[in-house]
Amino acid sequence: MTDFERLLRALGAGGVEFVVIGGLAANAHGAIRTTRDLDIVYARTAENHTRLARALAPLHPYLRGAPAGLPFRLDEPTLQAGLNFTLTTSAGELDLLGEVAGGGTYQALIPHSRRLDLLGTTCWCVDLDTLIRLKQAAGRPKDFEALAELVALREERDRPEP
Amino acid sequence: MSADESAVDDAPRSSMDDVIDCYKKNVDRTLLREALALTPGQRLQKLVDLLRAADALREAGTRAFR
């Protein structure tokens, strides 16, 4: 099971600039569907790449689904050369996204995010409207049920008190 | 507004919205209302508790049917 608390704490303590998106953000907003990985959009700066690599090093990040023994190392040059990384760590599954369809970069998402206390770590979490737009932009059939739940959630949230 | 920010602007209604409307009929809104009464931190704690319970159940099932 992914230890969300440990992953968020590592990122927060390491001073990493990131925004939580995906299933955990959906749960923070009130969605019921469960998720088993943490999706974040990280700032694409050299300083943040260094912080990210340092923060995750104790969790032994490795490419998810890749054969064992590959010479993979999540360091600043690797982050600089790549963009999106689907990782497995000793604290569970983690997706690092440099850009996301429908939302762009970390800098683009910040105005559409809120600071929330998530399992003991205060961090940016994308707002519900933007989360819906991201899911729509992904356009994956497997997301239709999750997207319907998010739209219903927004309707319930915005429903006037009886 | 930058080009990046415009990427998250409102989009016109698409055919996918009709598909989502069909799926929306199956959403249990009573659970959503319960969740909306909690704080974000409480919602995530419930998720973590649920995942722990599911893992414990899976392990127990694996042992029982080994």
PDB file of C-alpha atoms in Angstrom:
ATOM      1  CA  MET A   1       0.000   0.000   0.000  1.00  0.00           C
ATOM      2  CA  THR A   2       1.248   3.482  -0.813  1.00  0.00           C
ATOM      3  CA  ASP A   3       2.233   5.409   2.307  1.00  0.00           C
ATOM      4  CA  PHE A   4       0.880   8.796   1.234  1.00  0.00           C
ATOM      5  CA  GLU A   5       1.825  10.392   4.525  1.00  0.00           C
ATOM      6  CA  ARG A   6       5.470   9.360   4.164  1.00  0.00           C
ATOM      7  CA  LEU A   7       5.697  10.466   0.544  1.00  0.00           C
ATOM      8  CA  LEU A   8       4.138  13.858   1.243  1.00  0.00           C
ATOM      9  CA  ARG A   9       6.296  14.344   4.315  1.00  0.00           C
ATOM     10  CA  ALA A  10       9.461  13.583   2.333  1.00  0.00           C
ATOM     11  CA  LEU A  11       8.493  16.053  -0.384  1.00  0.00           C
ATOM     12  CA  GLY A  12       7.407  18.732   2.072  1.00  0.00           C
ATOM     13  CA  ALA A  13      10.438  18.383   4.335  1.00  0.00           C
ATOM     14  CA  GLY A  14      12.688  18.503   1.285  1.00  0.00           C
ATOM     15  CA  GLY A  15      11.266  21.851   0.231  1.00  0.00           C
ATOM     16  CA  VAL A  16      10.084  20.447  -3.103  1.00  0.00           C
ATOM     17  CA  GLU A  17       7.772  22.705  -5.126  1.00  0.00           C
ATOM     18  CA  PHE A  18       4.867  20.505  -6.190  1.00  0.00           C
ATOM     19  CA  VAL A  19       1.101  20.388  -6.651  1.00  0.00           C
ATOM     20  CA  VAL A  20      -0.950  17.308  -5.766  1.00  0.00           C
ATOM     21  CA  ILE A  21      -3.278  16.228  -8.574  1.00  0.00           C
ATOM     22  CA  GLY A  22      -5.013  12.945  -9.466  1.00  0.00           C
ATOM     23  CA  GLY A  23      -6.777  10.560  -7.141  1.00  0.00           C
ATOM     24  CA  LEU A  24      -5.403  11.919  -3.867  1.00  0.00           C
ATOM     25  CA  ALA A  25      -6.478  15.452  -4.794  1.00  0.00           C
ATOM     26  CA  ALA A  26      -9.892  14.039  -5.701  1.00  0.00           C
ATOM     27  CA  ASN A  27     -10.127  12.366  -2.289  1.00  0.00           C
ATOM     28  CA  ALA A  28      -9.084  15.591  -0.565  1.00  0.00           C
ATOM     29  CA  HIS A  29     -12.006  17.312  -2.284  1.00  0.00           C
ATOM     30  CA  GLY A  30     -14.435  14.593  -1.205  1.00  0.00           C
ATOM     31  CA  ALA A  31     -14.346  11.907  -3.904  1.00  0.00           C
ATOM     32  CA  ILE A  32     -15.002   8.397  -2.626  1.00  0.00           C
ATOM     33  CA  ARG A  33     -13.076   6.337  -5.166  1.00  0.00           C
ATOM     34  CA  THR A  34      -9.795   5.075  -3.774  1.00  0.00           C
ATOM     35  CA  THR A  35      -6.389   5.628  -5.301  1.00  0.00           C
ATOM     36  CA  ARG A  36      -3.152   3.755  -4.861  1.00  0.00           C
ATOM     37  CA  ASP A  37      -0.602   6.225  -6.134  1.00  0.00           C
ATOM     38  CA  LEU A  38       0.422   9.805  -5.559  1.00  0.00           C
ATOM     39  CA  ASP A  39       0.444  12.090  -8.614  1.00  0.00           C
ATOM     40  CA  ILE A  40       2.281  15.383  -8.397  1.00  0.00           C
ATOM     41  CA  VAL A  41       3.239  18.122 -10.841  1.00  0.00           C
ATOM     42  CA  TYR A  42       6.683  19.440  -9.920  1.00  0.00           C
ATOM     43  CA  ALA A  43       8.397  22.728 -10.797  1.00  0.00           C
ATOM     44  CA  ARG A  44      10.836  22.332 -13.682  1.00  0.00           C
ATOM     45  CA  THR A  45      13.766  24.275 -12.270  1.00  0.00           C
ATOM     46  CA  ALA A  46      17.287  23.049 -11.617  1.00  0.00           C
ATOM     47  CA  GLU A  47      16.930  23.910  -7.913  1.00  0.00           C
ATOM     48  CA  ASN A  48      13.706  21.968  -7.605  1.00  0.00           C
ATOM     49  CA  HIS A  49      15.147  18.991  -9.488  1.00  0.00           C
ATOM     50  CA  THR A  50      17.943  18.867  -6.925  1.00  0.00           C
ATOM     51  CA  ARG A  51      15.493  19.127  -4.019  1.00  0.00           C
ATOM     52  CA  LEU A  52      13.254  16.449  -5.524  1.00  0.00           C
ATOM     53  CA  ALA A  53      16.121  14.037  -6.097  1.00  0.00           C
ATOM     54  CA  ARG A  54      17.424  14.582  -2.553  1.00  0.00           C
ATOM     55  CA  ALA A  55      13.996  14.229  -0.961  1.00  0.00           C
ATOM     56  CA  LEU A  56      13.252  10.959  -2.731  1.00  0.00           C
ATOM     57  CA  ALA A  57      16.694   9.347  -2.499  1.00  0.00           C
ATOM     58  CA  PRO A  58      15.987   7.689   0.894  1.00  0.00           C
ATOM     59  CA  LEU A  59      12.878   6.106  -0.663  1.00  0.00           C
ATOM     60  CA  HIS A  60      14.893   4.406  -3.424  1.00  0.00           C
ATOM     61  CA  PRO A  61      12.849   5.554  -6.442  1.00  0.00           C
ATOM     62  CA  TYR A  62      12.901   3.220  -9.442  1.00  0.00           C
ATOM     63  CA  LEU A  63      11.026   3.109 -12.728  1.00  0.00           C
ATOM     64  CA  ARG A  64       7.738   1.289 -12.200  1.00  0.00           C
ATOM     65  CA  GLY A  65       7.453  -1.877 -14.239  1.00  0.00           C
ATOM     66  CA  ALA A  66      11.058  -1.745 -15.440  1.00  0.00           C
ATOM     67  CA  PRO A  67      13.229  -4.824 -15.113  1.00  0.00           C
ATOM     68  CA  ALA A  68      15.468  -4.922 -12.058  1.00  0.00           C
ATOM     69  CA  GLY A  69      19.070  -3.935 -12.525  1.00  0.00           C
ATOM     70  CA  LEU A  70      18.665  -1.026 -14.940  1.00  0.00           C
ATOM     71  CA  PRO A  71      21.180   1.747 -14.287  1.00  0.00           C
ATOM     72  CA  PHE A  72      18.420   4.196 -13.319  1.00  0.00           C
ATOM     73  CA  ARG A  73      19.160   6.951 -10.866  1.00  0.00           C
ATOM     74  CA  LEU A  74      16.711   9.752 -10.108  1.00  0.00           C
ATOM     75  CA  ASP A  75      19.074  12.702  -9.961  1.00  0.00           C
ATOM     76  CA  GLU A  76      19.132  16.256 -11.265  1.00  0.00           C
ATOM     77  CA  PRO A  77      20.410  15.342 -14.781  1.00  0.00           C
ATOM     78  CA  THR A  78      17.793  12.581 -15.095  1.00  0.00           C
ATOM     79  CA  LEU A  79      14.993  14.944 -14.080  1.00  0.00           C
ATOM     80  CA  GLN A  80      16.326  17.603 -16.424  1.00  0.00           C
ATOM     81  CA  ALA A  81      16.487  15.160 -19.349  1.00  0.00           C
ATOM     82  CA  GLY A  82      13.031  13.671 -18.743  1.00  0.00           C
ATOM     83  CA  LEU A  83       9.619  15.086 -17.993  1.00  0.00           C
ATOM     84  CA  ASN A  84       7.170  12.562 -16.556  1.00  0.00           C
ATOM     85  CA  PHE A  85       8.303   9.639 -14.403  1.00  0.00           C
ATOM     86  CA  THR A  86       6.176   6.773 -13.109  1.00  0.00           C
ATOM     87  CA  LEU A  87       8.051   5.494 -10.098  1.00  0.00           C
ATOM     88  CA  THR A  88       7.899   2.878  -7.445  1.00  0.00           C
ATOM     89  CA  THR A  89       9.463   3.751  -4.087  1.00  0.00           C
ATOM     90  CA  SER A  90       9.825   2.123  -0.692  1.00  0.00           C
ATOM     91  CA  ALA A  91       6.789   4.221   0.337  1.00  0.00           C
ATOM     92  CA  GLY A  92       4.688   3.225  -2.677  1.00  0.00           C
ATOM     93  CA  GLU A  93       3.861   4.408  -6.148  1.00  0.00           C
ATOM     94  CA  LEU A  94       4.614   7.967  -7.180  1.00  0.00           C
ATOM     95  CA  ASP A  95       4.039   9.743 -10.496  1.00  0.00           C
ATOM     96  CA  LEU A  96       6.182  12.808 -11.106  1.00  0.00           C
ATOM     97  CA  LEU A  97       4.750  15.001 -13.851  1.00  0.00           C
ATOM     98  CA  GLY A  98       6.611  17.936 -15.329  1.00  0.00           C
ATOM     99  CA  GLU A  99       3.545  18.854 -17.360  1.00  0.00           C
ATOM    100  CA  VAL A 100       0.008  17.602 -17.439  1.00  0.00           C
ATOM    101  CA  ALA A 101      -2.535  17.663 -20.276  1.00  0.00           C
ATOM    102  CA  GLY A 102      -5.097  20.387 -19.746  1.00  0.00           C
ATOM    103  CA  GLY A 103      -3.133  22.087 -16.998  1.00  0.00           C
ATOM    104  CA  GLY A 104       0.385  22.680 -18.182  1.00  0.00           C
ATOM    105  CA  THR A 105       3.159  23.228 -15.712  1.00  0.00           C
ATOM    106  CA  TYR A 106       3.517  23.720 -11.968  1.00  0.00           C
ATOM    107  CA  GLN A 107       3.505  27.494 -12.498  1.00  0.00           C
ATOM    108  CA  ALA A 108       0.280  27.271 -14.497  1.00  0.00           C
ATOM    109  CA  LEU A 109      -1.421  25.145 -11.826  1.00  0.00           C
ATOM    110  CA  ILE A 110      -0.501  27.255  -8.786  1.00  0.00           C
ATOM    111  CA  PRO A 111      -3.196  29.915  -9.449  1.00  0.00           C
ATOM    112  CA  HIS A 112      -5.695  27.034  -9.580  1.00  0.00           C
ATOM    113  CA  SER A 113      -4.519  25.357  -6.381  1.00  0.00           C
ATOM    114  CA  ARG A 114      -5.049  25.759  -2.643  1.00  0.00           C
ATOM    115  CA  ARG A 115      -2.755  25.193   0.312  1.00  0.00           C
ATOM    116  CA  LEU A 116      -4.129  22.238   2.258  1.00  0.00           C
ATOM    117  CA  ASP A 117      -2.951  20.163   5.177  1.00  0.00           C
ATOM    118  CA  LEU A 118      -2.756  16.685   3.663  1.00  0.00           C
ATOM    119  CA  LEU A 119      -1.884  13.993   6.217  1.00  0.00           C
ATOM    120  CA  GLY A 120       0.298  16.359   8.202  1.00  0.00           C
ATOM    121  CA  THR A 121       2.026  18.113   5.310  1.00  0.00           C
ATOM    122  CA  THR A 122       0.844  21.505   4.112  1.00  0.00           C
ATOM    123  CA  CYS A 123       1.081  21.533   0.335  1.00  0.00           C
ATOM    124  CA  TRP A 124      -0.543  22.784  -2.851  1.00  0.00           C
ATOM    125  CA  CYS A 125      -3.537  20.776  -4.028  1.00  0.00           C
ATOM    126  CA  VAL A 126      -5.219  21.524  -7.341  1.00  0.00           C
ATOM    127  CA  ASP A 127      -8.768  22.877  -7.011  1.00  0.00           C
ATOM    128  CA  LEU A 128     -11.794  20.811  -7.972  1.00  0.00           C
ATOM    129  CA  ASP A 129     -12.644  22.725 -11.160  1.00  0.00           C
ATOM    130  CA  THR A 130      -9.119  22.284 -12.479  1.00  0.00           C
ATOM    131  CA  LEU A 131      -9.011  18.646 -11.433  1.00  0.00           C
ATOM    132  CA  ILE A 132     -12.103  18.096 -13.566  1.00  0.00           C
ATOM    133  CA  ARG A 133     -10.462  19.878 -16.501  1.00  0.00           C
ATOM    134  CA  LEU A 134      -7.348  17.719 -16.164  1.00  0.00           C
ATOM    135  CA  LYS A 135      -9.408  14.533 -16.235  1.00  0.00           C
ATOM    136  CA  GLN A 136     -11.353  15.810 -19.226  1.00  0.00           C
ATOM    137  CA  ALA A 137      -8.151  16.660 -21.068  1.00  0.00           C
ATOM    138  CA  ALA A 138      -6.722  13.206 -20.382  1.00  0.00           C
ATOM    139  CA  GLY A 139      -9.814  11.835 -22.154  1.00  0.00           C
ATOM    140  CA  ARG A 140      -9.229   8.241 -21.078  1.00  0.00           C
ATOM    141  CA  PRO A 141     -12.271   5.950 -21.029  1.00  0.00           C
ATOM    142  CA  LYS A 142     -11.041   4.479 -17.736  1.00  0.00           C
ATOM    143  CA  ASP A 143     -11.492   7.932 -16.184  1.00  0.00           C
ATOM    144  CA  PHE A 144     -15.153   8.373 -17.147  1.00  0.00           C
ATOM    145  CA  GLU A 145     -16.508   7.042 -13.841  1.00  0.00           C
ATOM    146  CA  ALA A 146     -14.041   9.100 -11.821  1.00  0.00           C
ATOM    147  CA  LEU A 147     -14.854  12.177 -13.868  1.00  0.00           C
ATOM    148  CA  ALA A 148     -18.591  11.669 -13.357  1.00  0.00           C
ATOM    149  CA  GLU A 149     -17.983  11.453  -9.608  1.00  0.00           C
ATOM    150  CA  LEU A 150     -16.004  14.698  -9.631  1.00  0.00           C
ATOM    151  CA  VAL A 151     -18.703  16.531 -11.587  1.00  0.00           C
ATOM    152  CA  ALA A 152     -21.358  15.222  -9.188  1.00  0.00           C
ATOM    153  CA  LEU A 153     -19.161  16.252  -6.275  1.00  0.00           C
ATOM    154  CA  ARG A 154     -18.961  19.801  -7.617  1.00  0.00           C
ATOM    155  CA  GLU A 155     -22.745  19.900  -8.010  1.00  0.00           C
ATOM    156  CA  GLU A 156     -23.192  18.741  -4.415  1.00  0.00           C
ATOM    157  CA  ARG A 157     -20.612  21.229  -3.135  1.00  0.00           C
ATOM    158  CA  ASP A 158     -22.278  24.115  -4.977  1.00  0.00           C
ATOM    159  CA  ARG A 159     -25.839  23.089  -4.108  1.00  0.00           C
ATOM    160  CA  PRO A 160     -27.573  25.780  -2.059  1.00  0.00           C
ATOM    161  CA  GLU A 161     -28.299  24.812   1.543  1.00  0.00           C
ATOM    162  CA  PRO A 162     -31.919  23.629   1.896  1.00  0.00           C
TER     163      PRO A 162
ATOM    164  CA  MET B   1      -2.513  35.609 -18.368  1.00  0.00           C
ATOM    165  CA  SER B   2       0.225  33.346 -19.729  1.00  0.00           C
ATOM    166  CA  ALA B   3      -0.268  30.667 -22.373  1.00  0.00           C
ATOM    167  CA  ASP B   4       0.163  28.091 -19.620  1.00  0.00           C
ATOM    168  CA  GLU B   5      -2.626  29.593 -17.539  1.00  0.00           C
ATOM    169  CA  SER B   6      -4.979  29.778 -20.522  1.00  0.00           C
ATOM    170  CA  ALA B   7      -4.622  25.989 -20.781  1.00  0.00           C
ATOM    171  CA  VAL B   8      -6.943  25.634 -17.805  1.00  0.00           C
ATOM    172  CA  ASP B   9      -9.609  28.059 -18.990  1.00  0.00           C
ATOM    173  CA  ASP B  10     -13.216  26.961 -19.344  1.00  0.00           C
ATOM    174  CA  ALA B  11     -13.769  24.699 -22.332  1.00  0.00           C
ATOM    175  CA  PRO B  12     -16.985  24.632 -24.377  1.00  0.00           C
ATOM    176  CA  ARG B  13     -19.336  21.697 -23.783  1.00  0.00           C
ATOM    177  CA  SER B  14     -18.203  18.641 -25.728  1.00  0.00           C
ATOM    178  CA  SER B  15     -19.683  15.250 -26.611  1.00  0.00           C
ATOM    179  CA  MET B  16     -17.723  13.827 -23.685  1.00  0.00           C
ATOM    180  CA  ASP B  17     -19.949  15.839 -21.343  1.00  0.00           C
ATOM    181  CA  ASP B  18     -22.915  13.782 -22.556  1.00  0.00           C
ATOM    182  CA  VAL B  19     -20.987  10.591 -21.807  1.00  0.00           C
ATOM    183  CA  ILE B  20     -20.141  11.864 -18.328  1.00  0.00           C
ATOM    184  CA  ASP B  21     -23.803  12.736 -17.733  1.00  0.00           C
ATOM    185  CA  CYS B  22     -24.679   9.075 -18.366  1.00  0.00           C
ATOM    186  CA  TYR B  23     -22.056   7.871 -15.870  1.00  0.00           C
ATOM    187  CA  LYS B  24     -23.192  10.487 -13.346  1.00  0.00           C
ATOM    188  CA  LYS B  25     -26.507   8.713 -12.859  1.00  0.00           C
ATOM    189  CA  ASN B  26     -24.648   5.899 -11.061  1.00  0.00           C
ATOM    190  CA  VAL B  27     -22.835   8.101  -8.564  1.00  0.00           C
ATOM    191  CA  ASP B  28     -23.910   7.589  -4.944  1.00  0.00           C
ATOM    192  CA  ARG B  29     -24.415  11.175  -3.819  1.00  0.00           C
ATOM    193  CA  THR B  30     -25.134  10.258  -0.205  1.00  0.00           C
ATOM    194  CA  LEU B  31     -21.475   9.251   0.157  1.00  0.00           C
ATOM    195  CA  LEU B  32     -20.355  12.496  -1.450  1.00  0.00           C
ATOM    196  CA  ARG B  33     -22.474  14.523   0.970  1.00  0.00           C
ATOM    197  CA  GLU B  34     -20.952  12.646   3.902  1.00  0.00           C
ATOM    198  CA  ALA B  35     -17.459  13.370   2.585  1.00  0.00           C
ATOM    199  CA  LEU B  36     -18.227  17.039   2.020  1.00  0.00           C
ATOM    200  CA  ALA B  37     -19.071  17.357   5.714  1.00  0.00           C
ATOM    201  CA  LEU B  38     -15.446  16.445   6.573  1.00  0.00           C
ATOM    202  CA  THR B  39     -12.224  18.440   6.291  1.00  0.00           C
ATOM    203  CA  PRO B  40      -9.724  17.497   3.537  1.00  0.00           C
ATOM    204  CA  GLY B  41      -7.473  15.987   6.204  1.00  0.00           C
ATOM    205  CA  GLN B  42     -10.307  13.858   7.593  1.00  0.00           C
ATOM    206  CA  ARG B  43     -11.184  12.666   4.069  1.00  0.00           C
ATOM    207  CA  LEU B  44      -7.634  11.526   3.433  1.00  0.00           C
ATOM    208  CA  GLN B  45      -7.432   9.819   6.817  1.00  0.00           C
ATOM    209  CA  LYS B  46     -10.548   7.834   5.878  1.00  0.00           C
ATOM    210  CA  LEU B  47      -8.888   6.855   2.590  1.00  0.00           C
ATOM    211  CA  VAL B  48      -5.764   5.675   4.405  1.00  0.00           C
ATOM    212  CA  ASP B  49      -7.845   3.696   6.939  1.00  0.00           C
ATOM    213  CA  LEU B  50      -9.815   2.087   4.104  1.00  0.00           C
ATOM    214  CA  LEU B  51      -6.686   1.101   2.186  1.00  0.00           C
ATOM    215  CA  ARG B  52      -5.169  -0.381   5.368  1.00  0.00           C
ATOM    216  CA  ALA B  53      -8.322  -2.397   5.984  1.00  0.00           C
ATOM    217  CA  ALA B  54      -8.386  -3.611   2.379  1.00  0.00           C
ATOM    218  CA  ASP B  55      -4.757  -4.712   2.580  1.00  0.00           C
ATOM    219  CA  ALA B  56      -5.366  -6.524   5.877  1.00  0.00           C
ATOM    220  CA  LEU B  57      -8.375  -8.276   4.358  1.00  0.00           C
ATOM    221  CA  ARG B  58      -6.392  -9.265   1.274  1.00  0.00           C
ATOM    222  CA  GLU B  59      -3.583 -10.695   3.385  1.00  0.00           C
ATOM    223  CA  ALA B  60      -6.033 -12.611   5.572  1.00  0.00           C
ATOM    224  CA  GLY B  61      -7.737 -14.005   2.470  1.00  0.00           C
ATOM    225  CA  THR B  62      -4.430 -15.058   0.973  1.00  0.00           C
ATOM    226  CA  ARG B  63      -3.476 -16.887   4.190  1.00  0.00           C
ATOM    227  CA  ALA B  64      -6.868 -18.539   4.530  1.00  0.00           C
ATOM    228  CA  PHE B  65      -6.968 -19.899   0.987  1.00  0.00           C
ATOM    229  CA  ARG B  66      -3.303 -20.815   0.661  1.00  0.00           C
TER     230      ARG B  66
END
